[in-house]
Amino acid sequence: METTYETAAEENTADLMAGNKITVDEIAVELAAIELRLRQLARAAEVPATPVELSDTIDSLRSSATSIRKTSDQLRFLARIVDGDVPLATAFPTGDPWGVAARGSDRQDYGGPAIVPTQWQLHRLAQDAKRAETTTTYAEGMAGVGIGWESKAASARRHRERDAAVAKEVLLIECASCHAGSGEQCRTKKGWVADQAHIGRQREAEATVDARLGYLGDNPVAVPDA
């Protein structure tokens, strides 16, 4: 499993967007800039100030740049779809709807209604539209969808943040079971230090953190800025 490293610097994203949220077009352009910067860095690394062979690093930089360029091109096309320049099929090949039309539908083949389609589903809908008699646009298909929506990545990050906050809160609470004090981990009856807190201590920490963050259990009650 790939380890996810998160730093406070990641939260500083204001310079990436013109409005409150980043657009797909802005992401594509930013990636294009990163691609160019990587290729420039690879070129500069051909003649470093000290005599050391960096061919492996140069190849890696150029390979990463090629991958980023591919992603940028895919998002550039997606931006055209979102802006309504590309017609879309009104349903998937199975006849299943998407967007606002998928509300209340039961789509077992796709694992549930595609109210919010993925970028790859939108790419497929664009391809299918070339042979469809009736087409629609992204704006028409998604009219009214998006209020309170949160991406899977954002939801997973917020859950990680919640779990980290609970882990800190646990150590601030005295355990009613083993009487571990502030800063101390719970212990077994024989005095062994445990990596997990007793249920009562854990439950109290979760309740405190959830009330502070606006969660109900481990589920967010509201999505900020949705």
CSV table of C-alpha atoms in Angstrom, one decimal:
chain,number,residue,atom,x,y,z
A,1,MET,CA,0.0,0.0,0.0
A,2,GLU,CA,1.4,3.4,-1.0
A,3,THR,CA,2.1,5.7,2.0
A,4,THR,CA,0.5,9.1,1.9
A,5,TYR,CA,2.6,12.0,3.1
A,6,GLU,CA,0.7,15.1,4.0
A,7,THR,CA,2.2,18.4,5.1
A,8,ALA,CA,0.8,21.8,6.1
A,9,ALA,CA,2.2,23.3,2.9
A,10,GLU,CA,-0.3,21.2,0.9
A,11,GLU,CA,-3.1,23.3,2.3
A,12,ASN,CA,-1.8,26.4,0.6
A,13,THR,CA,-3.6,26.1,-2.8
A,14,ALA,CA,-4.8,29.7,-3.2
A,15,ASP,CA,-2.3,30.5,-6.0
A,16,LEU,CA,-3.7,27.6,-8.1
A,17,MET,CA,-7.1,29.0,-8.8
A,18,ALA,CA,-8.7,32.2,-9.9
A,19,GLY,CA,-11.9,31.6,-7.9
A,20,ASN,CA,-13.0,29.8,-4.8
A,21,LYS,CA,-12.4,26.4,-6.3
A,22,ILE,CA,-10.0,25.2,-9.0
A,23,THR,CA,-11.4,24.4,-12.4
A,24,VAL,CA,-10.5,21.5,-14.6
A,25,ASP,CA,-9.0,23.8,-17.1
A,26,GLU,CA,-6.8,25.4,-14.4
A,27,ILE,CA,-5.6,21.9,-13.4
A,28,ALA,CA,-4.7,21.0,-17.0
A,29,VAL,CA,-2.7,24.3,-17.4
A,30,GLU,CA,-0.9,23.8,-14.1
A,31,LEU,CA,0.1,20.3,-15.1
A,32,ALA,CA,1.3,21.6,-18.4
A,33,ALA,CA,3.5,24.1,-16.5
A,34,ILE,CA,4.8,21.3,-14.3
A,35,GLU,CA,5.6,19.1,-17.3
A,36,LEU,CA,7.6,21.9,-18.9
A,37,ARG,CA,9.5,22.6,-15.7
A,38,LEU,CA,10.4,18.9,-15.3
A,39,ARG,CA,11.8,18.9,-18.9
A,40,GLN,CA,13.7,22.0,-18.3
A,41,LEU,CA,15.2,20.5,-15.1
A,42,ALA,CA,16.1,17.4,-17.0
A,43,ARG,CA,17.9,19.5,-19.6
A,44,ALA,CA,19.7,21.5,-16.9
A,45,ALA,CA,20.8,18.3,-15.1
A,46,GLU,CA,22.7,17.2,-18.2
A,47,VAL,CA,25.5,19.6,-17.2
A,48,PRO,CA,25.6,19.8,-13.4
A,49,ALA,CA,28.1,22.0,-11.6
A,50,THR,CA,29.9,18.9,-10.2
A,51,PRO,CA,31.0,15.9,-12.2
A,52,VAL,CA,28.4,13.3,-11.4
A,53,GLU,CA,26.4,11.2,-13.9
A,54,LEU,CA,22.6,11.9,-13.5
A,55,SER,CA,21.4,9.9,-16.4
A,56,ASP,CA,19.0,7.8,-14.3
A,57,THR,CA,17.5,10.9,-12.7
A,58,ILE,CA,17.2,12.7,-16.1
A,59,ASP,CA,15.4,9.7,-17.6
A,60,SER,CA,13.1,9.6,-14.5
A,61,LEU,CA,12.3,13.3,-14.8
A,62,ARG,CA,11.5,13.0,-18.5
A,63,SER,CA,9.4,9.9,-17.9
A,64,SER,CA,7.4,11.8,-15.2
A,65,ALA,CA,7.0,14.7,-17.6
A,66,THR,CA,5.5,12.4,-20.3
A,67,SER,CA,3.1,11.0,-17.8
A,68,ILE,CA,2.0,14.4,-16.6
A,69,ARG,CA,1.6,15.6,-20.2
A,70,LYS,CA,-0.8,12.7,-20.8
A,71,THR,CA,-2.8,13.6,-17.7
A,72,SER,CA,-2.9,17.2,-18.7
A,73,ASP,CA,-4.2,16.4,-22.2
A,74,GLN,CA,-6.9,14.2,-20.7
A,75,LEU,CA,-8.0,17.0,-18.4
A,76,ARG,CA,-7.9,19.5,-21.2
A,77,PHE,CA,-10.4,17.4,-23.1
A,78,LEU,CA,-12.5,17.0,-19.9
A,79,ALA,CA,-12.5,20.8,-19.5
A,80,ARG,CA,-14.0,21.0,-23.0
A,81,ILE,CA,-16.7,18.5,-21.9
A,82,VAL,CA,-17.5,20.5,-18.7
A,83,ASP,CA,-17.7,23.7,-20.7
A,84,GLY,CA,-20.2,22.2,-23.0
A,85,ASP,CA,-18.1,22.1,-26.2
A,86,VAL,CA,-18.4,18.3,-26.5
A,87,PRO,CA,-21.8,16.6,-26.8
A,88,LEU,CA,-22.5,13.6,-24.5
A,89,ALA,CA,-24.6,10.5,-24.8
A,90,THR,CA,-27.7,10.7,-22.6
A,91,ALA,CA,-27.0,7.3,-21.1
A,92,PHE,CA,-24.4,4.6,-20.9
A,93,PRO,CA,-24.3,1.6,-23.3
A,94,THR,CA,-26.4,-0.4,-20.8
A,95,GLY,CA,-29.1,2.3,-20.9
A,96,ASP,CA,-28.3,3.4,-17.4
A,97,PRO,CA,-28.6,7.2,-16.9
A,98,TRP,CA,-26.1,9.6,-15.3
A,99,GLY,CA,-26.2,12.9,-13.6
A,100,VAL,CA,-29.6,14.3,-12.4
A,101,ALA,CA,-31.3,11.5,-14.4
A,102,ALA,CA,-29.6,8.9,-12.3
A,103,ARG,CA,-31.2,10.1,-9.0
A,104,GLY,CA,-33.4,7.4,-7.6
A,105,SER,CA,-32.3,4.8,-10.1
A,106,ASP,CA,-30.8,1.3,-9.2
A,107,ARG,CA,-27.8,0.6,-11.4
A,108,GLN,CA,-26.3,-2.6,-10.0
A,109,ASP,CA,-24.0,-3.1,-13.1
A,110,TYR,CA,-22.2,0.1,-12.2
A,111,GLY,CA,-22.4,-0.3,-8.5
A,112,GLY,CA,-24.9,2.4,-7.9
A,113,PRO,CA,-26.2,5.5,-9.6
A,114,ALA,CA,-23.6,7.6,-11.4
A,115,ILE,CA,-25.1,10.9,-10.3
A,116,VAL,CA,-21.5,12.3,-10.3
A,117,PRO,CA,-19.8,10.6,-13.2
A,118,THR,CA,-16.0,10.0,-13.2
A,119,GLN,CA,-13.8,11.6,-15.8
A,120,TRP,CA,-13.5,8.3,-17.6
A,121,GLN,CA,-17.3,7.9,-17.8
A,122,LEU,CA,-17.6,11.3,-19.3
A,123,HIS,CA,-14.9,10.4,-21.8
A,124,ARG,CA,-16.9,7.3,-22.7
A,125,LEU,CA,-20.1,9.3,-23.0
A,126,ALA,CA,-18.3,11.7,-25.4
A,127,GLN,CA,-17.3,8.8,-27.6
A,128,ASP,CA,-20.7,7.3,-27.5
A,129,ALA,CA,-22.3,10.6,-28.5
A,130,LYS,CA,-20.7,10.4,-31.9
A,131,ARG,CA,-23.1,7.5,-32.7
A,132,ALA,CA,-26.1,8.6,-30.7
A,133,GLU,CA,-29.2,10.0,-32.1
A,134,THR,CA,-29.9,12.2,-29.1
A,135,THR,CA,-27.1,14.0,-27.1
A,136,THR,CA,-26.9,16.3,-24.2
A,137,THR,CA,-24.2,18.5,-22.6
A,138,TYR,CA,-22.5,18.3,-19.2
A,139,ALA,CA,-24.4,21.4,-17.9
A,140,GLU,CA,-27.8,19.9,-19.0
A,141,GLY,CA,-27.0,16.5,-17.6
A,142,MET,CA,-25.7,17.8,-14.3
A,143,ALA,CA,-28.3,20.6,-13.7
A,144,GLY,CA,-28.8,20.8,-9.9
A,145,VAL,CA,-26.2,18.2,-9.0
A,146,GLY,CA,-23.2,19.2,-6.9
A,147,ILE,CA,-24.7,20.8,-3.8
A,148,GLY,CA,-23.0,19.2,-0.8
A,149,TRP,CA,-20.9,16.9,-3.0
A,150,GLU,CA,-17.4,15.9,-1.9
A,151,SER,CA,-14.9,13.9,-3.9
A,152,LYS,CA,-13.7,10.5,-2.7
A,153,ALA,CA,-10.2,11.9,-2.2
A,154,ALA,CA,-11.4,14.8,-0.1
A,155,SER,CA,-13.6,12.6,2.0
A,156,ALA,CA,-10.7,10.1,2.6
A,157,ARG,CA,-8.4,13.0,3.6
A,158,ARG,CA,-11.0,14.4,6.1
A,159,HIS,CA,-11.4,10.9,7.6
A,160,ARG,CA,-7.6,10.7,8.1
A,161,GLU,CA,-7.6,14.1,9.7
A,162,ARG,CA,-10.4,13.0,12.0
A,163,ASP,CA,-8.6,9.8,13.0
A,164,ALA,CA,-5.4,11.7,13.7
A,165,ALA,CA,-7.3,14.2,15.9
A,166,VAL,CA,-8.9,11.4,17.8
A,167,ALA,CA,-5.5,9.7,18.4
A,168,LYS,CA,-4.3,13.0,20.0
A,169,GLU,CA,-7.5,13.5,22.0
A,170,VAL,CA,-7.3,10.0,23.5
A,171,LEU,CA,-4.1,10.9,25.3
A,172,LEU,CA,-5.7,14.0,26.9
A,173,ILE,CA,-8.4,11.9,28.6
A,174,GLU,CA,-8.0,9.8,31.7
A,175,CYS,CA,-9.0,6.2,31.1
A,176,ALA,CA,-11.8,5.0,33.4
A,177,SER,CA,-10.7,1.4,32.8
A,178,CYS,CA,-6.9,1.4,33.4
A,179,HIS,CA,-6.6,4.9,34.8
A,180,ALA,CA,-4.0,6.0,32.3
A,181,GLY,CA,-3.5,9.7,32.7
A,182,SER,CA,-2.9,12.5,30.3
A,183,GLY,CA,-0.1,11.6,27.8
A,184,GLU,CA,-0.2,8.0,28.8
A,185,GLN,CA,-1.3,5.0,26.7
A,186,CYS,CA,-3.7,2.5,28.0
A,187,ARG,CA,-2.4,-0.6,29.8
A,188,THR,CA,-3.5,-4.2,30.2
A,189,LYS,CA,-4.4,-5.6,33.7
A,190,LYS,CA,-0.8,-6.8,33.9
A,191,GLY,CA,0.6,-3.4,33.1
A,192,TRP,CA,1.6,-3.9,29.4
A,193,VAL,CA,1.3,-0.8,27.3
A,194,ALA,CA,-1.3,-1.1,24.6
A,195,ASP,CA,-1.4,0.4,21.1
A,196,GLN,CA,-5.2,0.8,21.4
A,197,ALA,CA,-7.2,2.7,23.9
A,198,HIS,CA,-10.0,1.1,26.0
A,199,ILE,CA,-13.4,1.5,24.4
A,200,GLY,CA,-14.7,4.1,26.8
A,201,ARG,CA,-11.7,6.3,26.4
A,202,GLN,CA,-11.8,5.9,22.6
A,203,ARG,CA,-15.5,6.7,22.5
A,204,GLU,CA,-15.1,9.9,24.6
A,205,ALA,CA,-12.3,11.1,22.4
A,206,GLU,CA,-14.3,10.4,19.2
A,207,ALA,CA,-17.3,12.3,20.6
A,208,THR,CA,-15.2,15.3,21.5
A,209,VAL,CA,-13.5,15.5,18.1
A,210,ASP,CA,-16.7,14.9,16.2
A,211,ALA,CA,-18.4,17.7,18.0
A,212,ARG,CA,-15.5,20.0,17.2
A,213,LEU,CA,-15.2,19.0,13.6
A,214,GLY,CA,-18.9,18.8,12.9
A,215,TYR,CA,-19.1,15.0,12.4
A,216,LEU,CA,-21.8,12.5,13.2
A,217,GLY,CA,-20.0,9.4,14.2
A,218,ASP,CA,-17.2,9.2,11.6
A,219,ASN,CA,-19.4,10.8,8.9
A,220,PRO,CA,-19.2,14.5,8.1
A,221,VAL,CA,-22.4,16.3,8.8
A,222,ALA,CA,-21.7,19.2,6.3
A,223,VAL,CA,-19.1,19.7,3.6
A,224,PRO,CA,-17.4,23.1,4.0
A,225,ASP,CA,-17.8,25.5,1.0
A,226,ALA,CA,-19.9,22.9,-0.9
